[in-house]
Amino acid sequence: MSWAECPRAALASCLTACLPSNLGRKVKSWADAFGGELYSIVTKYSGSLLLQKKYKDVEPTLKIKEVDGLELVKKFSEQMESMLRRKVEAVERLVEAAEDADLNHEYNSSLEFDYYNSFLINEKDENDNYVELGDEFILEPNEHFNNLLVNTTYSDIQLPTNVYNKDPDILNGVYMSEALNPIFVDNFERDPTLTWQYFGSSTGFFRLYPGIKWLPDENGVISFDCRNRGWYIQAATSPKDIVIVVDVSGSMKGLRMTIAKHTIVTILDTLGENDFVNIIAYNDYVHFIEPCFKGILVQADRDNREHFKQLVDELQAKGVGTVNKALTESFKILREFRDAGQGGLCNQAIMLITDGAVEDYEAVFEKYNWPDRKVRVFTYLIGREVTFAPNVKWIACNNKGYYTQISTLADVQENVMEYLHVLSRPMVINHDHDIIWTEAYMDSALFASQAQSLLLMTTVAMPVFSKKNETRSHGILLGVVGSDVPLRELLKLAPRYKLGVHGYAFLNTNNGYILSHPDLRPLYKEGKKLKPKPNYNSVDLSEVEWEDQDEILWRELMSLGVVIVGNAVSCLGITPLLADKPSVFLPACSLGVVLSRGHGEYILLGNTSVEEGLHDLLQPDLSLANEWIYCITDIDPDHRKLSQLEAVIRFLTGEEPDLECDEELVQEVLFDAVVTAPMEAYWTTLALNMSMETEVGVEMAFLGTRAGLMRSALYVGSEKISNRKFLTQKDKESIFTMDHFPLWYRRAAEHPPGSFIYSIVSEDDSGNPSLNTRGEGKRKLFTSCIPHHARPDPFIAASCLMGSAETCLFWFFPFLCLQTGKFFGAVDGSVMTQLLNMAPALGNCRGFGDAGLLLQPTSPVLNASISHKKHDILQPCDTEYPVFVYEPAIKETNGLIECGDCQKMFVAQQIASSNLLLLITDAACDCSVFPPVLLAHNASVKCERMRSQKLRRRPDTCHAFHPEENAQDCGGAAEIPVSPTLLFLPLALLLQ
């Protein structure tokens, strides 16, 4: 029976009739016939032959320029350094203005001064009068600040609920810092790409520009305190190694334990990824609250901090407390790390949290910390009892630390912050204005509007000191000045079109954590809401670069100015052959640029007149990648309303002479617009003549070019489109965005010219990484794209179709429709198991055997998050996903499966000019003894991941001690009580 005798219906009976004999030959004839008919349909409706002809016609006029990867990354890094330098200069101007204002200000304890309180502005009382500190404050929406209501002419003041807004220290500080207002405005005028600028005061107020209306949280309070933000703490102190020692003896039960736990959590919140930490609990014996971390310090990144917080919550008070052994263990860890060159290599401190200390602990300090006192000891006396206060204070004052007593939960925040002032003294006395760049953090305003890897921000910050001579030895920190830098602004300087289809740029911190990478997805979906993953800002490069499992690239990035030329090949083709992986050190990070051979080595330059190109740019079916920077529109407020297409047109027509545009990219767009212009008429003619009764399933034709240009046409009414989100701004995975080419475009680039690439997606596909293709209850769609190349092989365009997969499959295979979109291993475990058994050895990317059709590469390890049942929150984990890919060099294969009482035969045949396989099998034989092969993953929270001590670039400066600092300023009264047991120690020892 021929294919013509079995068209589009009753195929199941045809297969039954043909199975017993000549199965291989029959399957090949069906595959050829099906492939030929399918190729004819998609070629017709995509217009691929016309587009190929148009590019072929202009090929002789093309100029092909080879990309110099090293030169490219150097250029990008220079531009980024220049941009970052402008941010630093803005902060430096604010620091100078703040210190001069303080120098010229005399403290006035009875000062009366009205200021704009961001919580109270524009608020009125029952008499329609503005409330105190709440005068009229004009707010207007501003696109540059995510359309928030702001005042770009003035800053205002935010205070936490627990800080009195008319305290004399607050009023004097706010009055002094009024001098920053003209500097804020001037900075913004000099550099319109600046975003938020601010001054966080050591007294607790936060001056923010532009001014905004501050809203309370869901509990009606303002909990934001600038002093416990990462940018403040990192700018105020040098890196630190901290051992937190907590008393969990029986006397700490009840409220005391609650206060102690809150104190530990608050200390943890003052640490960042440049710091190292551990927590020891003691009563009758000493134990590390995380046994995995016994005897070491671990990096205080977000993962480890959150892990510690969970363990702290489980602490219980019992037994008798003896502090000596805990202190001894703490000093040993700190000394071992210091001697081994591990940890922060700067400040070291012990934080002792207890309700009293009675034993003879002096010998511990004499043995492990005197006379050099390399480790500061900070003590926190919990509760209202003062009997042990002299002892606990003595410990701090004789070890260059600070003593505080914490009686209530409300006391915790202010008392914990005191240790930061002590650690900042050496830097303040020296007036060392170190520049710091923070780890990545989330800008929640961008959750729904940008690609996930572009949501993150970093902050540049510098400390502000008192310059008054009378306060020099006290080392008074006035606060910290900072400015936010969206990472999106950095990546604009590594434009997508210069990097090619699979090329990309990424940024890493000095700790090897990703600032920005196309495969960094910091959000997860909970119901309909997007939420940040718990470890989004501590993802290591090796966790998203599969070909870097040996961490060669990671180690090179931790070196400065190293260029890597590698030949790493991804087994899956997700990251193709890499030609260049250069890295250049920046003030904030390392920059890496990846160029893929074949798609990133060359740029095509066409010769098209402005007049000809303009005509074709104005066609209604054309759009440009609006996240790409063809023209700079975000500096001049008058340009911000323009789309990129509108900006390009106004630039070419001379309507906006002030527009700054990328002329090389604009020239590429003009060329692509002219070459692809005939597609509109072609698609329109087809749509008008299309018979919906006989040619069902094709809904849309579209194309994309390397310059970010897209054209599209509908073959059905817009109300009949299966996926109305497809190719819209919300459909980030299928359009040109700042950090990637569309998924269908990238897939097409992987295949040779002349072959169509088919893929199945569900109608609400989010684009998030998911290897589970099952989607019961969802409408299935297919996309089919054909790549277009130009010699010597740069990929230039893809023309595609979209349609309903159910309809299209029913057209040919009516009995298969219900399985559309399912993973084959879940449908037929017996055949999938046999195909895997026929595959070559796992992990071998080359030299496939003739019999093997499927390869299962070594399961990639991806950073992910899993639910921790006990705490019902997400935990970071290492997750393995099995991935399967067929070997295209093998055209057919067959096999016989023993299924108990019967044998199951199957034949698999490649369908020419596609990425499809036709697989025919005997459905009569029951092979349910073979379980389904599922895309399951293995996940675990690993001790090794959390305690790993990788190579890092430490900050260049360290300010641990200063000979002029006043160590007797250690809490409470200035006089240091002397322990009776130490009266006979040399006086010089006590004063060191």
Short mmCIF file of N, CA, C and O in Angstrom, two decimals, residues 868-918:
data_model
loop_
_atom_site.label_atom_id
_atom_site.label_comp_id
_atom_site.label_asym_id
_atom_site.label_seq_id
_atom_site.Cartn_x
_atom_site.Cartn_y
_atom_site.Cartn_z
N HIS A 868 12.17 22.91 51.04
CA HIS A 868 12.63 22.25 52.26
C HIS A 868 11.39 22.06 53.14
O HIS A 868 10.86 23.00 53.70
N LYS A 869 10.90 20.80 53.23
CA LYS A 869 9.57 20.55 53.81
C LYS A 869 9.47 21.08 55.23
O LYS A 869 8.45 21.65 55.62
N LYS A 870 10.49 20.88 56.02
CA LYS A 870 10.38 21.25 57.43
C LYS A 870 10.15 22.73 57.61
O LYS A 870 9.39 23.18 58.46
N HIS A 871 10.81 23.54 56.78
CA HIS A 871 10.69 24.98 56.92
C HIS A 871 9.80 25.60 55.85
O HIS A 871 9.49 26.78 55.89
N ASP A 872 9.38 24.78 54.88
CA ASP A 872 8.47 25.23 53.84
C ASP A 872 9.01 26.45 53.10
O ASP A 872 8.29 27.38 52.81
N ILE A 873 10.31 26.47 52.85
CA ILE A 873 10.89 27.53 52.05
C ILE A 873 11.84 26.90 51.04
O ILE A 873 12.18 25.73 51.14
N LEU A 874 12.27 27.70 50.08
CA LEU A 874 13.19 27.18 49.07
C LEU A 874 14.60 27.11 49.62
O LEU A 874 15.05 27.98 50.36
N GLN A 875 15.31 26.04 49.21
CA GLN A 875 16.70 25.86 49.58
C GLN A 875 17.53 25.71 48.31
O GLN A 875 17.07 25.07 47.37
N PRO A 876 18.72 26.27 48.27
CA PRO A 876 19.57 26.05 47.09
C PRO A 876 20.04 24.61 47.04
O PRO A 876 20.22 23.97 48.06
N CYS A 877 20.19 24.09 45.83
CA CYS A 877 20.63 22.71 45.70
C CYS A 877 21.35 22.54 44.37
O CYS A 877 21.28 23.39 43.49
N ASP A 878 22.03 21.42 44.23
CA ASP A 878 22.60 21.01 42.95
C ASP A 878 21.64 20.01 42.32
O ASP A 878 21.28 19.02 42.94
N THR A 879 21.21 20.26 41.10
CA THR A 879 20.17 19.46 40.47
C THR A 879 20.68 18.87 39.17
O THR A 879 21.25 19.58 38.36
N GLU A 880 20.44 17.56 38.99
CA GLU A 880 20.84 16.88 37.76
C GLU A 880 19.61 16.59 36.92
O GLU A 880 18.61 16.07 37.42
N TYR A 881 19.69 16.94 35.63
CA TYR A 881 18.62 16.64 34.68
C TYR A 881 19.20 15.78 33.55
O TYR A 881 20.18 16.16 32.93
N PRO A 882 18.58 14.61 33.27
CA PRO A 882 19.01 13.84 32.10
C PRO A 882 18.50 14.51 30.83
O PRO A 882 17.39 15.01 30.77
N VAL A 883 19.35 14.56 29.81
CA VAL A 883 18.98 15.18 28.54
C VAL A 883 19.32 14.22 27.42
O VAL A 883 20.38 13.59 27.44
N PHE A 884 18.44 14.10 26.43
CA PHE A 884 18.63 13.16 25.33
C PHE A 884 18.69 13.91 24.01
O PHE A 884 17.92 14.85 23.79
N VAL A 885 19.59 13.47 23.14
CA VAL A 885 19.69 14.09 21.82
C VAL A 885 20.04 12.99 20.82
O VAL A 885 20.81 12.09 21.14
N TYR A 886 19.46 13.05 19.63
CA TYR A 886 19.76 11.99 18.65
C TYR A 886 20.94 12.39 17.79
O TYR A 886 21.26 13.57 17.63
N GLU A 887 21.59 11.40 17.22
CA GLU A 887 22.77 11.61 16.39
C GLU A 887 22.32 11.78 14.94
O GLU A 887 21.86 10.82 14.30
N PRO A 888 22.43 12.98 14.36
CA PRO A 888 21.90 13.22 13.02
C PRO A 888 22.62 12.46 11.91
O PRO A 888 22.08 12.30 10.83
N ALA A 889 23.84 11.97 12.17
CA ALA A 889 24.56 11.23 11.13
C ALA A 889 23.93 9.86 10.89
O ALA A 889 24.16 9.24 9.85
N ILE A 890 23.13 9.37 11.82
CA ILE A 890 22.49 8.07 11.67
C ILE A 890 21.10 8.27 11.10
O ILE A 890 20.24 8.91 11.71
N LYS A 891 20.86 7.71 9.91
CA LYS A 891 19.61 7.96 9.19
C LYS A 891 18.50 7.02 9.64
O LYS A 891 17.33 7.38 9.55
N GLU A 892 18.85 5.81 10.07
CA GLU A 892 17.79 4.88 10.48
C GLU A 892 18.36 3.87 11.46
O GLU A 892 19.57 3.64 11.53
N THR A 893 17.47 3.27 12.23
CA THR A 893 17.86 2.19 13.13
C THR A 893 16.62 1.35 13.40
O THR A 893 15.50 1.78 13.15
N ASN A 894 16.82 0.12 13.90
CA ASN A 894 15.68 -0.75 14.21
C ASN A 894 16.07 -1.68 15.34
O ASN A 894 17.23 -1.78 15.72
N GLY A 895 15.10 -2.34 15.89
CA GLY A 895 15.38 -3.23 17.00
C GLY A 895 14.21 -4.14 17.30
O GLY A 895 13.10 -3.96 16.80
N LEU A 896 14.50 -5.15 18.16
CA LEU A 896 13.51 -6.12 18.58
C LEU A 896 13.55 -6.19 20.09
O LEU A 896 14.61 -6.38 20.69
N ILE A 897 12.41 -6.00 20.74
CA ILE A 897 12.36 -5.93 22.20
C ILE A 897 11.65 -7.17 22.73
O ILE A 897 10.52 -7.48 22.31
N GLU A 898 12.29 -7.89 23.65
CA GLU A 898 11.68 -9.06 24.27
C GLU A 898 10.77 -8.59 25.40
O GLU A 898 11.21 -7.98 26.37
N CYS A 899 9.47 -8.88 25.25
CA CYS A 899 8.49 -8.41 26.23
C CYS A 899 7.75 -9.58 26.87
O CYS A 899 6.51 -9.60 26.96
N GLY A 900 8.47 -10.60 27.29
CA GLY A 900 7.83 -11.75 27.92
C GLY A 900 7.25 -12.69 26.89
O GLY A 900 7.96 -13.48 26.26
N ASP A 901 5.94 -12.64 26.67
CA ASP A 901 5.25 -13.56 25.77
C ASP A 901 5.32 -13.12 24.31
O ASP A 901 4.84 -13.84 23.43
N CYS A 902 5.86 -11.95 24.04
CA CYS A 902 5.89 -11.48 22.66
C CYS A 902 7.14 -10.66 22.41
O CYS A 902 7.87 -10.30 23.32
N GLN A 903 7.38 -10.36 21.14
CA GLN A 903 8.49 -9.51 20.73
C GLN A 903 7.93 -8.25 20.07
O GLN A 903 6.99 -8.32 19.28
N LYS A 904 8.54 -7.13 20.42
CA LYS A 904 8.08 -5.85 19.87
C LYS A 904 9.13 -5.32 18.91
O LYS A 904 10.29 -5.13 19.26
N MET A 905 8.70 -5.09 17.67
CA MET A 905 9.61 -4.60 16.64
C MET A 905 9.43 -3.09 16.50
O MET A 905 8.34 -2.56 16.66
N PHE A 906 10.53 -2.40 16.22
CA PHE A 906 10.41 -0.96 15.93
C PHE A 906 11.43 -0.57 14.88
O PHE A 906 12.49 -1.20 14.74
N VAL A 907 11.10 0.47 14.13
CA VAL A 907 12.00 1.05 13.13
C VAL A 907 11.93 2.57 13.29
O VAL A 907 10.84 3.14 13.39
N ALA A 908 13.08 3.22 13.35
CA ALA A 908 13.15 4.68 13.41
C ALA A 908 13.86 5.19 12.18
O ALA A 908 14.92 4.68 11.79
N GLN A 909 13.29 6.18 11.54
CA GLN A 909 13.81 6.70 10.28
C GLN A 909 13.83 8.22 10.33
O GLN A 909 12.85 8.86 10.71
N GLN A 910 14.98 8.81 9.98
CA GLN A 910 15.05 10.26 9.90
C GLN A 910 14.19 10.77 8.76
O GLN A 910 14.12 10.16 7.69
N ILE A 911 13.52 11.91 9.01
CA ILE A 911 12.75 12.58 7.96
C ILE A 911 13.65 13.65 7.36
O ILE A 911 14.14 14.53 8.08
N ALA A 912 13.89 13.53 6.08
CA ALA A 912 14.86 14.41 5.41
C ALA A 912 14.49 15.88 5.59
O ALA A 912 13.32 16.25 5.70
N SER A 913 15.53 16.72 5.58
CA SER A 913 15.37 18.19 5.65
C SER A 913 14.61 18.62 6.88
O SER A 913 13.85 19.60 6.85
N SER A 914 14.82 17.92 8.00
CA SER A 914 14.13 18.29 9.23
C SER A 914 14.89 17.72 10.41
O SER A 914 15.86 16.98 10.25
N ASN A 915 14.42 18.05 11.60
CA ASN A 915 14.96 17.45 12.82
C ASN A 915 13.99 16.41 13.39
O ASN A 915 14.00 16.11 14.57
N LEU A 916 13.15 15.84 12.52
CA LEU A 916 12.12 14.90 12.93
C LEU A 916 12.54 13.46 12.68
O LEU A 916 13.32 13.16 11.77
N LEU A 917 12.00 12.55 13.49
CA LEU A 917 12.15 11.12 13.32
C LEU A 917 10.77 10.51 13.15
O LEU A 917 9.83 10.88 13.84
N LEU A 918 10.65 9.55 12.25
CA LEU A 918 9.43 8.75 12.15
C LEU A 918 9.74 7.41 12.79
O LEU A 918 10.65 6.70 12.36
#
